[in-house]
Rosetta silent file (secondary structure, phi, psi, omega in degrees, C-alpha in Angstrom):
SEQUENCE: MTEATRRTPGTPCWVSLMVHGLDATQEFYNALFGWEFVPGPQQLGPYVRALLDGREVAGIGQLPPDRHLPVAWTTYLATDDADETAETIRCCGGTVAVGPLDAGEAGRMAICSDPSGAVFGVWQAERHHGAAAAGTHGTPVWNELLTYETSTVGKFYRTVFRYDVEPVVSADFDFLTLRLDGRPVASLHGVGTGLPRDRGAHWMTYFEVGDADAAAVLVTELGGRLLRPPWDDAMGRLALVADPEGAVFTIVHSAPSG
SCORE:     score description
SCORE:     0.000 S_00000001
   1 L     0.000  120.866  178.205   12.021   -2.486  -15.668 S_00000001
   2 L   -80.733  168.173  179.267   12.760   -4.793  -18.590 S_00000001
   3 H   -61.020  -36.624 -178.401   16.252   -5.577  -19.815 S_00000001
   4 H   -67.314  -46.068 -176.996   15.723   -3.280  -22.809 S_00000001
   5 H   -71.978  -28.551  179.049   14.542   -0.294  -20.808 S_00000001
   6 H   -64.914  -27.345 -177.816   17.248   -0.771  -18.188 S_00000001
   7 H   -82.054  -17.997 -176.969   19.884   -0.223  -20.869 S_00000001
   8 L   -62.531  124.007 -179.625   18.448    3.078  -22.104 S_00000001
   9 L   -53.903  132.225 -178.252   20.857    5.890  -21.048 S_00000001
  10 L    97.648  -16.502 -179.616   19.372    7.841  -18.160 S_00000001
  11 L   -74.233  131.389  169.935   17.145    5.025  -16.929 S_00000001
  12 E   -57.544  122.827 -170.274   17.507    4.161  -13.228 S_00000001
  13 E  -126.551   -7.016 -176.539   19.100    0.721  -13.532 S_00000001
  14 E  -165.595  151.929  170.255   20.520   -0.203  -10.109 S_00000001
  15 E  -132.214  143.380  179.582   20.439    0.750   -6.436 S_00000001
  16 E  -142.878  162.555 -174.228   23.185    0.093   -3.906 S_00000001
  17 E  -140.630  133.841  174.842   23.919    0.666   -0.252 S_00000001
  18 E  -111.339  126.020 -172.665   27.203    0.962    1.657 S_00000001
  19 E  -132.782  169.367  176.136   26.996   -0.022    5.334 S_00000001
  20 L   -87.920  -38.283 -178.729   29.184   -0.764    8.352 S_00000001
  21 L  -108.920   90.199 -174.136   27.537   -4.057    9.313 S_00000001
  22 H   -66.139  -43.124 -177.837   27.174   -6.114    6.140 S_00000001
  23 H   -64.888  -46.535 -179.064   25.952   -9.302    7.805 S_00000001
  24 H   -64.297  -36.669  179.423   23.341   -7.559    9.958 S_00000001
  25 H   -67.246  -39.918  176.405   22.110   -5.539    6.968 S_00000001
  26 H   -61.606  -40.090  178.831   21.680   -8.695    4.911 S_00000001
  27 H   -62.817  -41.113 -179.353   19.617  -10.215    7.726 S_00000001
  28 H   -62.393  -51.042 -175.414   17.373   -7.119    7.854 S_00000001
  29 H   -75.022  -26.558  172.796   16.611   -7.023    4.125 S_00000001
  30 H   -64.348  -43.580 -179.916   16.244  -10.799    3.907 S_00000001
  31 H   -70.632  -35.307 -176.714   13.557  -10.651    6.597 S_00000001
  32 H   -79.882  -45.295 -171.658   11.875   -7.549    5.127 S_00000001
  33 H  -113.972   -9.718 -176.415   12.014   -8.274    1.384 S_00000001
  34 L    79.558   18.219 -179.322   13.010  -11.930    1.116 S_00000001
  35 L   -68.624  140.264  166.675   16.316  -11.084   -0.553 S_00000001
  36 E  -106.892  163.039 -171.951   18.985  -13.749   -0.947 S_00000001
  37 E  -132.726  143.488  174.376   22.621  -12.754   -1.468 S_00000001
  38 E  -133.050  153.785  179.273   25.587  -13.757   -3.642 S_00000001
  39 E   -61.890  144.156  176.559   29.096  -12.251   -3.772 S_00000001
  40 L  -119.927 -167.679  178.937   29.600   -9.295   -6.123 S_00000001
  41 L   -57.997  140.341 -174.858   32.617   -7.268   -7.327 S_00000001
  42 L  -110.854   15.601 -175.777   35.139   -6.667   -4.537 S_00000001
  43 L   -59.512  -34.760 -178.777   37.088   -3.704   -5.988 S_00000001
  44 L  -105.348   16.162 -179.049   35.819   -1.345   -3.266 S_00000001
  45 L   114.328 -176.605 -179.026   35.693   -3.967   -0.519 S_00000001
  46 L   -54.574  134.607 -174.738   33.217   -6.699    0.484 S_00000001
  47 E  -153.300  137.722  178.157   30.073   -6.463   -1.677 S_00000001
  48 E  -127.923  153.081  172.904   27.044   -8.658   -2.258 S_00000001
  49 E  -103.932  135.630  177.702   24.229   -8.664   -4.806 S_00000001
  50 E   -90.132  136.144 -178.211   20.669   -9.119   -3.582 S_00000001
  51 E  -121.791  147.206  167.452   18.485  -11.563   -5.505 S_00000001
  52 E  -127.122  121.264 -178.810   14.770  -12.253   -5.765 S_00000001
  53 L    52.818   37.411  177.492   13.855  -15.493   -7.519 S_00000001
  54 L    79.976   -0.176 -179.740   17.406  -15.612   -8.865 S_00000001
  55 E  -110.763  143.925 -171.666   17.215  -12.128  -10.399 S_00000001
  56 E   -78.680  139.798  179.651   19.230   -9.158   -9.164 S_00000001
  57 E  -125.183  -25.800 -173.986   17.551   -6.252   -7.396 S_00000001
  58 E  -168.107  169.040  175.208   20.251   -4.346   -5.458 S_00000001
  59 E  -128.186  146.958  177.354   23.798   -4.306   -4.142 S_00000001
  60 E  -134.144  128.597 -179.396   25.132   -3.884   -0.595 S_00000001
  61 E  -121.208  165.019 -178.939   28.763   -3.163    0.260 S_00000001
  62 E   -99.251  124.944  174.400   30.878   -2.879    3.392 S_00000001
  63 L   -75.453  143.427  172.480   32.306    0.514    4.342 S_00000001
  64 L   -60.177  147.687 -176.452   35.891    0.562    5.632 S_00000001
  65 L   -56.750  -28.711 -176.984   35.934    0.952    9.445 S_00000001
  66 L   -91.798    2.753 -179.988   37.516    4.407    9.195 S_00000001
  67 L   -98.766  108.560 -177.837   34.975    5.766    6.691 S_00000001
  68 L  -102.813   66.775 -178.910   32.217    7.596    8.543 S_00000001
  69 L   -94.443  155.160  174.170   29.994    8.393    5.577 S_00000001
  70 L   -60.815  136.127  178.655   26.219    8.809    5.670 S_00000001
  71 L   -88.040  116.804 -174.195   24.530    5.460    5.069 S_00000001
  72 L  -154.342  146.463  172.346   22.103    5.944    2.177 S_00000001
  73 E   -68.112  138.113  179.505   20.686    4.137   -0.822 S_00000001
  74 E  -114.912  127.187  175.249   22.269    5.289   -4.103 S_00000001
  75 E   -86.690  132.432  176.688   20.363    5.373   -7.387 S_00000001
  76 E  -106.511  136.622  178.524   22.391    4.484  -10.510 S_00000001
  77 E  -109.156  134.678 -174.936   21.531    5.909  -13.928 S_00000001
  78 E   -70.625  148.821  174.489   22.418    3.944  -17.063 S_00000001
  79 L  -147.558  155.420  172.845   24.931    5.181  -19.607 S_00000001
  80 L   -86.262  -16.451 -176.178   26.601    3.822  -22.741 S_00000001
  81 L  -151.275   99.167 -175.834   29.917    5.465  -21.770 S_00000001
  82 H   -62.982  -36.518 -178.307   30.689    6.119  -18.098 S_00000001
  83 H   -68.390  -43.195  179.249   33.806    8.175  -18.860 S_00000001
  84 H   -66.127  -41.192  178.861   32.027   10.482  -21.282 S_00000001
  85 H   -64.702  -39.618  178.349   29.080   10.914  -18.904 S_00000001
  86 H   -61.481  -40.543  178.796   31.434   11.699  -16.014 S_00000001
  87 H   -66.794  -38.984  177.420   33.075   14.433  -18.074 S_00000001
  88 H   -64.262  -39.980  178.164   29.675   15.872  -18.999 S_00000001
  89 H   -59.141  -45.282  178.626   28.682   15.871  -15.329 S_00000001
  90 H   -62.047  -43.073 -178.024   31.794   17.907  -14.474 S_00000001
  91 H   -66.648  -23.917 -177.053   31.132   20.342  -17.313 S_00000001
  92 L   -97.811   10.059  175.742   27.555   20.876  -16.138 S_00000001
  93 L    96.553    6.029  175.853   28.473   21.760  -12.559 S_00000001
  94 L   -90.523 -177.516 -178.129   28.324   18.334  -10.965 S_00000001
  95 E  -129.544  140.222  172.733   31.047   16.421   -9.132 S_00000001
  96 E  -108.253  111.283 -173.895   32.578   13.001   -9.762 S_00000001
  97 E   -92.184  -33.666 -178.738   33.654   11.591   -6.393 S_00000001
  98 E  -136.380  132.170  174.574   34.578    8.010   -7.334 S_00000001
  99 E    84.886 -161.102    1.582   35.690    6.614  -10.674 S_00000001
 100 E   -64.544  144.618  179.137   34.921    5.968  -13.375 S_00000001
 101 E  -146.918  159.244 -179.246   36.269    2.516  -12.568 S_00000001
 102 E   -79.245  136.788  175.733   35.647   -1.081  -13.591 S_00000001
 103 L  -106.699   70.692 -177.550   33.319   -3.168  -11.431 S_00000001
 104 L    60.352 -142.478 -179.535   34.777   -6.525  -12.342 S_00000001
 105 L   -86.457   -2.046 -174.383   33.240   -8.058  -15.456 S_00000001
 106 L   -78.198  -29.710 -178.950   29.842   -6.467  -14.769 S_00000001
 107 E   158.252 -157.876 -176.686   30.627   -3.012  -16.132 S_00000001
 108 E  -131.770  139.851 -171.911   32.021    0.416  -15.374 S_00000001
 109 E  -142.110  164.007  173.483   30.701    2.868  -12.792 S_00000001
 110 E  -148.553  151.594  173.713   31.143    6.243  -11.142 S_00000001
 111 E  -110.492  125.835 -172.043   29.703    7.930   -8.057 S_00000001
 112 E  -132.218  174.181  170.469   28.717   11.531   -8.694 S_00000001
 113 E  -140.160  147.460  179.595   26.701   14.398   -7.263 S_00000001
 114 L   -83.185  176.611 -176.671   24.528   16.975   -8.987 S_00000001
 115 L   -61.226  -19.421  177.756   24.909   20.760   -8.449 S_00000001
 116 L   -88.641   -4.529  178.247   22.579   20.595   -5.415 S_00000001
 117 L    98.444   -0.808 -179.891   24.780   17.949   -3.779 S_00000001
 118 L   -72.320  130.176 -177.276   22.540   14.910   -4.336 S_00000001
 119 E   -86.793  137.436  173.558   24.612   11.737   -4.807 S_00000001
 120 E  -149.125  164.678  178.582   23.870    9.305   -7.641 S_00000001
 121 E  -108.522  159.042  173.689   25.709    6.624   -9.557 S_00000001
 122 E  -120.405  132.042 -173.939   26.455    6.159  -13.260 S_00000001
 123 E  -131.012  121.213  174.154   26.461    2.597  -14.591 S_00000001
 124 E  -107.931  105.128 -174.726   27.793    1.311  -17.903 S_00000001
 125 E   -78.742  133.890  172.222   26.755   -2.334  -18.106 S_00000001
 126 L  -105.845  -42.098  178.800   29.041   -4.837  -19.810 S_00000001
 127 L  -122.775  104.315 -173.311   27.402   -8.032  -18.617 S_00000001
 128 L   -81.066  136.023  176.642   23.699   -7.449  -18.029 S_00000001
 129 L  -105.626  143.015  178.382   21.903   -9.379  -15.321 S_00000001
 130 L   -64.429  139.491 -179.731   18.198  -10.076  -15.433 S_00000001
 131 E   -99.138  145.638  175.218   16.151   -7.875  -13.128 S_00000001
 132 L   -61.914  146.329 -176.315   13.329   -9.095  -10.938 S_00000001
 133 L   -61.858  129.625  177.141    9.940   -8.197  -12.357 S_00000001
 134 L   -59.237  140.828 -177.800    8.759   -4.759  -11.240 S_00000001
 135 L   100.861  -14.515  175.787    5.810   -5.039   -8.900 S_00000001
 136 L   -76.852  140.737  177.578    7.239   -8.022   -7.034 S_00000001
 137 L   -53.029  124.657  178.642    7.561   -7.593   -3.254 S_00000001
 138 L    97.212    0.714  179.421   11.087   -6.312   -2.581 S_00000001
 139 L   -95.306  143.801  170.880   11.821   -4.781   -6.002 S_00000001
 140 E   -69.875  127.593 -175.237   12.815   -1.129   -6.551 S_00000001
 141 E  -118.754  -13.205  179.362    9.945    0.415   -8.513 S_00000001
 142 E  -160.052  154.222  175.875   10.655    4.168   -8.568 S_00000001
 143 E  -134.402  132.698 -178.148   13.385    6.738   -7.914 S_00000001
 144 E  -135.669  133.981  174.693   12.769   10.374   -6.991 S_00000001
 145 E   -88.450  122.162  171.908   15.145   13.248   -6.343 S_00000001
 146 E   -97.137  117.993 -172.092   14.163   15.368   -3.349 S_00000001
 147 E  -140.660  178.427 -177.130   15.822   18.737   -3.855 S_00000001
 148 L   -70.928  -53.956  175.982   15.483   22.427   -3.032 S_00000001
 149 L  -150.463  152.971 -168.697   13.952   23.483   -6.353 S_00000001
 150 H   -91.698  -16.183 -170.711   13.716   21.718   -9.686 S_00000001
 151 H   -63.830  -49.853 -177.702   14.456   24.397  -12.295 S_00000001
 152 H   -71.324  -48.994 -176.506   18.265   24.477  -12.012 S_00000001
 153 H   -70.849  -28.214  175.790   18.856   20.823  -11.214 S_00000001
 154 H   -62.687  -38.880  176.700   16.308   19.806  -13.837 S_00000001
 155 H   -63.568  -37.251  178.891   18.451   21.496  -16.502 S_00000001
 156 H   -60.367  -53.485 -177.157   21.470   19.542  -15.236 S_00000001
 157 H   -67.304  -34.455  178.858   19.809   16.137  -15.594 S_00000001
 158 H   -65.906  -39.393 -179.649   18.213   17.070  -18.907 S_00000001
 159 H   -70.665  -43.338 -175.736   21.600   18.109  -20.321 S_00000001
 160 H   -71.911  -43.613 -172.081   23.521   15.099  -19.008 S_00000001
 161 H  -113.387   -0.173  174.789   20.981   12.375  -19.782 S_00000001
 162 L    60.886   40.732  174.745   18.764   14.040  -22.421 S_00000001
 163 L   -71.243  152.117  160.260   15.515   13.510  -20.577 S_00000001
 164 E   -87.033  129.966 -174.010   12.257   14.949  -21.737 S_00000001
 165 E  -108.345  125.798  179.999   11.050   16.965  -18.745 S_00000001
 166 E  -115.206  108.065 -179.909    7.366   17.207  -17.902 S_00000001
 167 E   -80.690  150.131  168.155    6.535   19.805  -15.218 S_00000001
 168 E   -93.075  115.929 -175.301    3.513   19.675  -12.958 S_00000001
 169 L   -81.887  111.634  179.840    2.017   23.143  -13.266 S_00000001
 170 L  -160.098  145.321 -179.106    1.018   24.367   -9.817 S_00000001
 171 L   -71.151  -24.279 -174.261    1.562   27.487   -7.752 S_00000001
 172 L  -128.837   20.254 -179.278    2.555   25.499   -4.672 S_00000001
 173 L  -138.694  114.390 -175.755    3.907   22.191   -6.034 S_00000001
 174 E  -103.720   99.976 -170.627    7.390   21.982   -7.625 S_00000001
 175 E  -147.327  134.139  176.216    7.539   18.651   -9.470 S_00000001
 176 E  -127.866  138.399  170.551    9.077   17.333  -12.699 S_00000001
 177 E  -101.604  131.423  177.539    8.695   13.930  -14.325 S_00000001
 178 E   -95.107  127.501 -177.154   11.714   12.688  -16.288 S_00000001
 179 E  -122.310  147.060  172.488   10.807   10.771  -19.441 S_00000001
 180 E  -131.659  127.346 -179.013   12.773    8.690  -21.948 S_00000001
 181 L    52.953   35.884  177.750   11.164    7.565  -25.198 S_00000001
 182 L    83.962   -5.363 -177.870    7.841    8.769  -23.833 S_00000001
 183 E   -99.604  136.698  171.198    8.074    6.686  -20.643 S_00000001
 184 E   -71.696  129.582 -178.104    8.262    8.175  -17.146 S_00000001
 185 E  -120.373  -21.351 -179.039   11.469    6.867  -15.523 S_00000001
 186 E  -167.288  175.056 -179.818   12.045    9.118  -12.480 S_00000001
 187 E  -142.950  156.254  174.804   10.911   12.363  -10.863 S_00000001
 188 E  -118.539  130.608 -176.845   12.321   15.521   -9.303 S_00000001
 189 E  -126.976  112.055  176.838   10.499   17.027   -6.341 S_00000001
 190 E   -85.170  117.975 -176.380   11.417   20.482   -5.064 S_00000001
 191 L  -117.537    3.791  175.169   10.562   20.712   -1.360 S_00000001
 192 H    55.845 -126.108 -178.345   12.525   23.838   -0.359 S_00000001
 193 H   -73.289   -2.966  176.856   12.961   24.082    3.391 S_00000001
 194 H   -76.433   -6.662  177.039   11.218   20.731    3.749 S_00000001
 195 L   -66.693  138.538  175.619   14.509   18.958    3.032 S_00000001
 196 L   -60.037  132.468 -177.924   15.967   17.191    6.089 S_00000001
 197 L   -62.926  -31.198 -176.328   18.779   19.338    7.468 S_00000001
 198 L   -85.545   -3.380 -177.862   20.993   16.325    8.059 S_00000001
 199 L  -121.394  -35.702 -174.617   20.589   14.996    4.498 S_00000001
 200 L    67.722 -159.871  179.778   20.110   17.848    2.058 S_00000001
 201 L   -64.506  138.877 -177.281   19.166   17.007   -1.530 S_00000001
 202 E  -160.762  154.030  173.149   19.038   13.255   -2.112 S_00000001
 203 E   -84.986  138.878  179.484   17.647   10.503   -4.310 S_00000001
 204 E  -113.729  130.445  175.459   14.929    8.337   -2.776 S_00000001
 205 E   -98.437  134.264  175.617   14.375    4.692   -3.711 S_00000001
 206 E  -104.171  127.792  176.651   10.862    3.227   -3.571 S_00000001
 207 E  -111.521  133.489  178.595   10.554   -0.526   -2.927 S_00000001
 208 E   -71.337  139.255  173.402    7.368   -2.440   -3.711 S_00000001
 209 L  -134.768  157.326  178.662    5.694   -4.331   -0.847 S_00000001
 210 L   -74.995  -26.998 -178.312    2.578   -6.462   -0.690 S_00000001
 211 L  -150.483  108.154 -175.030    1.192   -4.582    2.320 S_00000001
 212 H   -65.046  -38.757 -178.940    2.620   -1.178    3.273 S_00000001
 213 H   -66.158  -45.714  179.987    1.132   -1.178    6.786 S_00000001
 214 H   -66.304  -39.212  179.562    2.442   -4.642    7.631 S_00000001
 215 H   -66.329  -36.715  178.275    5.851   -3.881    6.127 S_00000001
 216 H   -63.334  -41.073  176.711    6.112   -0.658    8.153 S_00000001
 217 H   -64.190  -43.099 -178.746    5.457   -2.615   11.356 S_00000001
 218 H   -62.967  -38.302  177.669    8.013   -5.256   10.339 S_00000001
 219 H   -54.021  -46.707 -178.770   10.667   -2.578    9.747 S_00000001
 220 H   -69.143  -37.347  179.002   10.407   -1.485   13.392 S_00000001
 221 H   -64.625  -27.636 -178.765   10.348   -5.076   14.651 S_00000001
 222 L   -90.106    3.474  176.969   13.601   -5.695   12.757 S_00000001
 223 L   101.492    2.227  176.007   15.342   -2.699   14.366 S_00000001
 224 L   -87.282 -169.327 -177.932   14.581   -0.027   11.772 S_00000001
 225 E  -130.073  146.409  172.764   12.543    3.164   12.191 S_00000001
 226 E   -96.927  112.836 -175.544    9.219    4.434   10.922 S_00000001
 227 E   -92.772  -30.123  174.039    9.811    8.034    9.807 S_00000001
 228 E  -145.687  120.990 -177.927    6.363    8.711    8.356 S_00000001
 229 E   -60.246  159.727 -177.288    3.371    6.432    9.007 S_00000001
 230 E   -54.424  139.308  177.166    1.576    4.932    5.999 S_00000001
 231 E  -141.679  165.332 -179.275   -0.382    7.345    3.822 S_00000001
 232 E  -109.723  139.140  168.095   -2.249    7.185    0.515 S_00000001
 233 E  -148.291 -170.068 -174.969   -1.558    9.098   -2.686 S_00000001
 234 L   -61.991  -25.347 -178.819   -1.901    8.564   -6.429 S_00000001
 235 L   -76.095  -28.018 -177.652    1.040    6.147   -6.426 S_00000001
 236 E   144.743 -146.887  176.001   -0.546    3.855   -3.828 S_00000001
 237 E  -107.169  126.974 -170.906   -0.049    3.353   -0.105 S_00000001
 238 E  -128.482  160.326  169.997    3.379    4.412    1.129 S_00000001
 239 E  -147.548  144.414  177.808    5.497    4.692    4.269 S_00000001
 240 E   -99.730  125.075 -173.272    8.863    6.359    4.865 S_00000001
 241 E  -137.483  170.519  174.807   11.260    4.152    6.823 S_00000001
 242 E  -137.916  145.112  177.570   14.924    3.683    7.704 S_00000001
 243 L   -80.273  176.450 -175.147   16.948    0.515    8.197 S_00000001
 244 L   -59.104  -23.650  177.242   18.945   -0.120   11.415 S_00000001
 245 L   -93.283    0.624  175.061   21.958    1.844   10.084 S_00000001
 246 L    99.693    1.608  177.776   19.786    4.809    9.089 S_00000001
 247 L   -68.048  122.199 -175.186   19.437    4.304    5.316 S_00000001
 248 E   -92.294  138.149  175.026   16.119    5.939    4.391 S_00000001
 249 E  -153.331  167.755  179.779   13.782    4.489    1.771 S_00000001
 250 E  -111.985  134.517  171.631   10.106    4.426    0.881 S_00000001
 251 E  -103.078  142.029 -175.668    7.965    1.308    0.823 S_00000001
 252 E  -142.848  132.766  166.094    4.938    1.365   -1.464 S_00000001
 253 E   -99.291  103.138 -169.083    2.026   -0.893   -2.246 S_00000001
 254 E   -64.439  143.182  175.059    1.355    0.426   -5.719 S_00000001
 255 L   -69.371  147.696  177.451   -2.135    1.455   -6.765 S_00000001
 256 L   -58.825  137.497  178.834   -3.626   -0.650   -9.574 S_00000001
 257 L   -73.732  151.357  178.492   -2.808    0.819  -12.985 S_00000001
 258 L    82.487    0.000    0.000   -5.622    2.138  -15.119 S_00000001
């Protein structure tokens, strides 16, 4: 994702994670992805930004000891006006759980959920940071909503962020690609009863790795879990994993383009 495309409203522009053990989580992702860390905005408590080659890739924050929330990666979607987008989300049947509020000098954000209950963030950047080049080991390269069915929730995202929606026409495959300016930026995948009962609808972050099989083994060696062994599809070679606190994500060695 280039700096220009990251600013386009609706583009996935950031991912963050709230955990109980900030130090241990930093050690896990440093060993898995090579991330280094610097302090970030502290409005919601201790928070660090993850860097690759000096460029930002993600954020990790510390949950208060009395907050027993599910630990999960959150996808943030860009906006030019966080307050206006939050109001549109409410009007379209979504929920705004946190904010909008200022995240220091970096921008303004809100934590929301769509009508199916999937949590996502809204990010209005004030001071843009360079992003690590997509395709580098440890970078977020794709975001996909896993939901019950795409027709209703697809209308929500199309109305709020003005995506062009491209359906995959199939009798047994419920899938939409979200496009901005002709570019695919994210996808919606309706899996019905295939949704995990303990998670419900949720956004999934895909992180690029140099070797999906080796990275899957390393996840378990570092105290995480392998939820689905490596498999191949059109995107490349993937594995579904969880970190030691249970945050689920997908690792992918992307297939060559073209």
